Amino acid sequence: MTSMTTAELERQQAEMGFDDGASHLLEVSMGPQHPSTHGVFRMDVVLDGERIVKLKPVFGYLHRNHEKIAESETYLGSMPYTDRLDYLCSLTNNWGYALAVERLAGITVPERAEYLRVIVAELTRLQNHACLIGFLLQDMGASGTPLMYAFRERETILDLFESLTGARMMCNYLRFGGCRVDATPEWLRQAQQAVEAFPKFLDEYEQLLTGNEILVARTQGVGLLPKDMAVQAGITGPTLRASGINYDVRKVDGYGIYDRFAFRVPLGEHGDVFDRYMIRLLEMRESIAILRQALREIPAGPVQDARTKLRGFRPKPGEAYARIESPKGELGFYLVSDGSANPYRYRVRPPSLINLTVLEEMCLGRNVADVVVTLGSIDIVMGEVDR
Amino acid sequence: MLGKGIVLGLAETARNFFGSFFYRARLTTVQFPEERLPQIEAARNFPFLVFDGADWQQGMRCVACQICEKECPPKCILIEKSKDKKPDATGKPQFYPAVFNIDVSVCMSCQICVEVCPFDAIKMDVDFELSTYDRFGGLLWDKQRLSKSNEHYHQIHPTEAAAVDAALAAEREKLAAKARAANAPPANAAPSTSAPATAEGQA
Amino acid sequence: MSPERSANMDVEMVRAALAAAVPGCQVEIIANSRPAAQHSLLVDAEHAVAIAEFLRDDAALRLDYCSNVTGIDWPMKDGGGYLEAVYHLYSMEKKHGPLVLRLRTLDRVAAVHLPSLAPVWRSAELQEREIFDLFGIQFDGHPDLRRLLMWEGFAGHPMRRDYVEPDDYEYEPTAHETVLQKAQQHQREAER
């Protein structure tokens, strides 16, 4: 199936000065089973030799109408479904949804639960960024080693998630007004250990990769995203900050208790793939700073607001929009209630999808191999793109 | 110097490779089917129905209230309430599920059925090797296949199971106390009603 | 960097500014009683693009970032119902927001056209395509209005409240009650 008609292709060829009647442009469908496309993502690419002339992303291979499902679920029933949006970061997805419901119903969260949320969210960010760098290097052809090193570190964090929430990836841990179970002192000690061991891994990773001439040659100046285009296209998260825009929802909204922690927002300068790679490394170091503070200061107390019912939850009619800084970008949840037990409208603002808006502009004129690297540096998960 | 970064990177890889022969921390993999990692206590995979005592039909805690069926997000539970009542583990007549099916292929291990169950009748198992050749029958578990003993529950989630048993014992004690208060004279009724409850709690 | 949570925009102030800047525009405030108090502005479709451009370019507002665009189907509302497009605007420069904009179609069948705001905020491009796909709002002026998640040739708009899913699956026996009923129904039909 092609997205371009023959007439369009011929017209484009004529525009480019090929008028000898022979076809010079080649239309290639990259995906949906391409190993480097992070799941079932397809790009209709028009090539002039190796050069990209046109690139149209095609979505929907993993579409399951998450939003429609949520309309027939109770508010609680949608919580496990949010795990499956960005399946690498289920805990931040939980938080986004819980925050939206809490804004909708005016629920307060106990202190200890806020700290636990920060801890699990920052651990999620650590493992997501570690994975992303592994995948990015995998896309670049460094098959195996960097990804396996990242997975080794991710494993310790997933073990922490499993012993706290019961599941490694589909955690379903947060509840409206708190968290499902409390963390034991033993768990907090293990988390502390994992956090203290992490900078060593980052140093090792930097030693392995950052100075590597092949990595530098493949990433610097590739996939440029200028500042104004990034803002205009609603790019969020590390991809935006790599272009030099200081916009982190943790700082801007200060949701939860993020305004209590001292951390910096790393910014890029050029907006190329290398900056996006470095931003992730630097953000992991900032996450470690947040985790250290949170693990030191976590107070005792309940982890669940006692007034919030688990079953039969019916918020009054109205609406609320809440957003958080997920590892991929700004994850928003928009809820409209009509007073019944099911949300009237439930909307996810998927950062992965919207960060793909200007993929074409970032790739035009580059080689096919650069498309793969650029896509890898944006950090998408198809579960969230297609919902 | 060009190539320095690559050499440093390779040195790092070599350190990990040779280190894996000497340090357990650098050897992170296990030979899975033969060698297994220790079970994490909080792990959850698929629900099971708890029964007390030896007979799964007699001791089943489920009273077919159908709350889990309603709350299950992917609607993978099917319950049909019984017409008659049978005595449960404590001897109180209760309804029981005539049919209790869970579809393994639909369940998404979210644990919401466990959270909403007011009778502590459904809990999460840790067994994850559930694949089968039979797509229809093999993945639709009936109540016999779902039933597992309280001892099994104690084995997989010791802390949680002890807490549940203590809460159940306290509840039975409270009920017994209420019954004693209602049935004046209370003098001789007390030991006989509270004894099985405590025995249950230590099971 | 304001530490306080969601510094909501003063909708009255924005409305007054819009009345002065975009002559003839009709802006109505839709109050939201929930604790978050995210009130929204219902703007008329005719002036929507001018309003959007003003909101984006005005020196005091600078709502340069359109975070979330979504549709809502209201079939039960007065006069046959309508479809609504909701835009959540923030400012990356001033770090304030959200301002909620709403646009409404005249009905749900024929007059489902709204002006596209994708030329104003590029981030609306894919999201408006999604609304077109799932709700069936026609965005006039959109650069590339195609289905986003469903395939070309798919009939209907799945996110509408009255959408009925086609009964064309291979149902199998399961514990899901409605699916089980359908599976049994299909089996009976096949036996007949």
CSV table of C-alpha atoms in Angstrom, one decimal, chain C:
chain,number,residue,atom,x,y,z
C,1,MET,CA,9.1,28.9,37.7
C,2,SER,CA,6.1,29.1,39.9
C,3,PRO,CA,6.0,26.4,42.6
C,4,GLU,CA,2.2,26.6,43.0
C,5,ARG,CA,0.1,24.0,41.3
C,6,SER,CA,-1.5,24.7,37.9
C,7,ALA,CA,-1.6,28.5,37.9
C,8,ASN,CA,-4.9,28.7,36.1
C,9,MET,CA,-5.5,31.5,33.7
C,10,ASP,CA,-7.9,34.3,34.7
C,11,VAL,CA,-10.6,33.6,32.0
C,12,GLU,CA,-12.4,36.9,32.6
C,13,MET,CA,-9.2,38.8,31.8
C,14,VAL,CA,-8.5,36.7,28.7
C,15,ARG,CA,-12.1,37.2,27.6
C,16,ALA,CA,-11.8,41.0,27.9
C,17,ALA,CA,-8.5,41.0,26.0
C,18,LEU,CA,-10.1,38.9,23.2
C,19,ALA,CA,-13.1,41.2,23.0
C,20,ALA,CA,-10.8,44.1,22.4
C,21,ALA,CA,-8.4,42.4,20.1
C,22,VAL,CA,-10.7,40.3,17.9
C,23,PRO,CA,-13.8,42.4,17.0
C,24,GLY,CA,-17.0,40.6,16.7
C,25,CYS,CA,-15.8,37.4,18.4
C,26,GLN,CA,-18.2,35.6,20.7
C,27,VAL,CA,-16.6,34.2,23.8
C,28,GLU,CA,-18.5,32.4,26.5
C,29,ILE,CA,-17.1,31.3,29.8
C,30,ILE,CA,-18.0,27.7,30.7
C,31,ALA,CA,-17.5,27.4,34.4
C,32,ASN,CA,-16.0,24.2,35.9
C,33,SER,CA,-17.1,23.5,39.5
C,34,ARG,CA,-14.4,21.0,40.2
C,35,PRO,CA,-11.6,21.8,42.7
C,36,ALA,CA,-9.1,22.3,39.9
C,37,ALA,CA,-11.3,25.1,38.6
C,38,GLN,CA,-10.2,24.9,35.0
C,39,HIS,CA,-12.8,27.1,33.4
C,40,SER,CA,-12.9,27.1,29.7
C,41,LEU,CA,-13.7,29.6,26.9
C,42,LEU,CA,-16.2,28.6,24.3
C,43,VAL,CA,-15.3,30.5,21.2
C,44,ASP,CA,-17.2,30.8,17.9
C,45,ALA,CA,-15.9,28.8,15.0
C,46,GLU,CA,-15.8,31.9,12.7
C,47,HIS,CA,-13.2,33.8,14.7
C,48,ALA,CA,-11.4,30.8,16.1
C,49,VAL,CA,-8.3,31.1,14.1
C,50,ALA,CA,-8.0,34.9,14.8
C,51,ILE,CA,-8.5,34.2,18.5
C,52,ALA,CA,-5.9,31.4,18.4
C,53,GLU,CA,-3.4,33.7,16.7
C,54,PHE,CA,-4.0,36.4,19.2
C,55,LEU,CA,-3.6,34.0,22.1
C,56,ARG,CA,-0.3,32.7,20.7
C,57,ASP,CA,1.2,36.1,19.8
C,58,ASP,CA,-0.1,38.5,22.5
C,59,ALA,CA,2.9,39.6,24.5
C,60,ALA,CA,1.1,39.2,27.9
C,61,LEU,CA,-0.4,35.7,27.1
C,62,ARG,CA,2.1,34.1,24.8
C,63,LEU,CA,0.3,30.8,24.8
C,64,ASP,CA,2.8,29.3,22.4
C,65,TYR,CA,2.3,25.7,23.4
C,66,CYS,CA,-0.9,23.7,22.6
C,67,SER,CA,-0.6,20.7,24.9
C,68,ASN,CA,-3.7,18.7,24.4
C,69,VAL,CA,-6.4,18.6,21.7
C,70,THR,CA,-9.3,16.4,22.1
C,71,GLY,CA,-12.9,15.8,21.0
C,72,ILE,CA,-16.0,15.2,23.1
C,73,ASP,CA,-19.3,13.8,21.8
C,74,TRP,CA,-22.4,15.2,23.4
C,75,PRO,CA,-25.3,13.5,21.7
C,76,MET,CA,-27.8,14.2,24.5
C,77,LYS,CA,-27.3,18.0,24.5
C,78,ASP,CA,-30.0,20.3,23.3
C,79,GLY,CA,-31.0,20.3,19.6
C,80,GLY,CA,-29.6,16.9,18.6
C,81,GLY,CA,-26.3,17.3,20.3
C,82,TYR,CA,-23.0,18.5,19.0
C,83,LEU,CA,-19.3,17.6,18.9
C,84,GLU,CA,-16.8,19.6,20.8
C,85,ALA,CA,-13.1,20.1,20.2
C,86,VAL,CA,-11.1,21.1,23.4
C,87,TYR,CA,-7.7,22.7,23.3
C,88,HIS,CA,-5.5,23.0,26.4
C,89,LEU,CA,-3.0,25.8,26.0
C,90,TYR,CA,0.1,26.6,28.0
C,91,SER,CA,2.9,29.0,27.6
C,92,MET,CA,6.4,27.7,27.5
C,93,GLU,CA,7.8,31.2,27.6
C,94,LYS,CA,5.7,32.6,30.4
C,95,LYS,CA,5.3,29.2,32.1
C,96,HIS,CA,1.6,29.6,32.8
C,97,GLY,CA,-1.6,27.8,31.8
C,98,PRO,CA,-3.7,26.0,31.2
C,99,LEU,CA,-6.2,28.0,29.2
C,100,VAL,CA,-9.0,25.8,27.9
C,101,LEU,CA,-10.6,26.6,24.5
C,102,ARG,CA,-13.7,24.9,23.3
C,103,LEU,CA,-15.1,24.8,19.8
C,104,ARG,CA,-18.5,23.4,19.0
C,105,THR,CA,-20.0,22.0,15.8
C,106,LEU,CA,-23.6,22.8,15.0
C,107,ASP,CA,-24.8,19.2,15.0
C,108,ARG,CA,-23.4,15.7,14.8
C,109,VAL,CA,-24.3,14.7,11.3
C,110,ALA,CA,-23.9,17.3,8.5
C,111,ALA,CA,-22.5,20.5,10.0
C,112,VAL,CA,-19.5,18.9,11.6
C,113,HIS,CA,-17.0,21.4,10.3
C,114,LEU,CA,-14.6,23.4,12.5
C,115,PRO,CA,-11.6,25.6,11.6
C,116,SER,CA,-8.3,23.8,12.1
C,117,LEU,CA,-5.9,25.3,14.6
C,118,ALA,CA,-3.0,23.2,13.3
C,119,PRO,CA,-1.7,26.1,11.2
C,120,VAL,CA,-1.5,28.1,14.5
C,121,TRP,CA,-0.1,25.3,16.7
C,122,ARG,CA,1.6,22.6,14.8
C,123,SER,CA,1.1,20.2,17.8
C,124,ALA,CA,-2.6,20.1,17.0
C,125,GLU,CA,-1.8,18.5,13.6
C,126,LEU,CA,-1.8,14.8,14.6
C,127,GLN,CA,-4.3,15.3,17.4
C,128,GLU,CA,-6.8,16.9,15.1
C,129,ARG,CA,-6.3,14.1,12.7
C,130,GLU,CA,-7.1,11.7,15.6
C,131,ILE,CA,-10.3,13.7,16.4
C,132,PHE,CA,-11.3,13.5,12.7
C,133,ASP,CA,-10.7,9.8,12.8
C,134,LEU,CA,-12.4,8.9,16.0
C,135,PHE,CA,-15.1,11.6,16.3
C,136,GLY,CA,-15.6,12.7,12.7
C,137,ILE,CA,-15.1,16.5,13.1
C,138,GLN,CA,-14.0,17.9,9.7
C,139,PHE,CA,-11.2,20.4,10.4
C,140,ASP,CA,-11.1,23.0,7.6
C,141,GLY,CA,-7.7,24.2,6.7
C,142,HIS,CA,-5.9,21.2,8.2
C,143,PRO,CA,-2.8,20.5,6.1
C,144,ASP,CA,-3.2,16.7,6.0
C,145,LEU,CA,-6.6,15.5,7.2
C,146,ARG,CA,-6.5,11.7,7.0
C,147,ARG,CA,-7.4,9.0,9.4
C,148,LEU,CA,-4.7,8.5,12.0
C,149,LEU,CA,-5.4,5.3,14.0
C,150,MET,CA,-8.0,3.5,12.0
C,151,TRP,CA,-7.3,2.4,8.5
C,152,GLU,CA,-8.4,4.2,5.3
C,153,GLY,CA,-11.8,2.9,4.3
C,154,PHE,CA,-13.0,2.3,7.8
C,155,ALA,CA,-16.6,3.3,8.2
C,156,GLY,CA,-17.8,5.3,11.2
C,157,HIS,CA,-16.2,7.0,14.1
C,158,PRO,CA,-15.4,4.7,17.1
C,159,MET,CA,-15.3,7.3,19.8
C,160,ARG,CA,-18.8,8.6,19.3
C,161,ARG,CA,-21.2,7.6,22.0
C,162,ASP,CA,-23.6,5.8,19.7
C,163,TYR,CA,-21.0,3.8,17.8
C,164,VAL,CA,-21.9,0.2,17.5
C,165,GLU,CA,-19.0,-2.2,16.9
C,166,PRO,CA,-19.4,-4.5,13.9
C,167,ASP,CA,-20.3,-8.1,14.8
C,168,ASP,CA,-17.6,-9.7,12.6
C,169,TYR,CA,-15.1,-11.2,15.0
C,170,GLU,CA,-14.3,-14.8,15.5
C,171,TYR,CA,-15.6,-15.1,19.1
C,172,GLU,CA,-14.4,-17.8,21.3
C,173,PRO,CA,-15.7,-19.1,24.6
C,174,THR,CA,-14.5,-17.0,27.4
C,175,ALA,CA,-15.5,-15.8,30.8
C,176,HIS,CA,-16.4,-12.3,29.5
C,177,GLU,CA,-20.2,-12.4,29.6
C,178,THR,CA,-21.1,-10.3,26.6
C,179,VAL,CA,-18.5,-12.0,24.4
C,180,LEU,CA,-19.6,-15.4,25.6
C,181,GLN,CA,-23.2,-14.5,24.6
C,182,LYS,CA,-22.0,-13.5,21.2
C,183,ALA,CA,-19.9,-16.6,20.8
C,184,GLN,CA,-22.9,-18.8,21.7
C,185,GLN,CA,-25.1,-16.8,19.3
C,186,HIS,CA,-22.7,-17.3,16.5
C,187,GLN,CA,-22.4,-21.0,17.3
C,188,ARG,CA,-26.2,-21.4,17.2
C,189,GLU,CA,-26.3,-19.6,13.8
C,190,ALA,CA,-23.6,-21.8,12.4
C,191,GLU,CA,-25.4,-24.9,13.5
C,192,ARG,CA,-28.7,-23.8,11.9
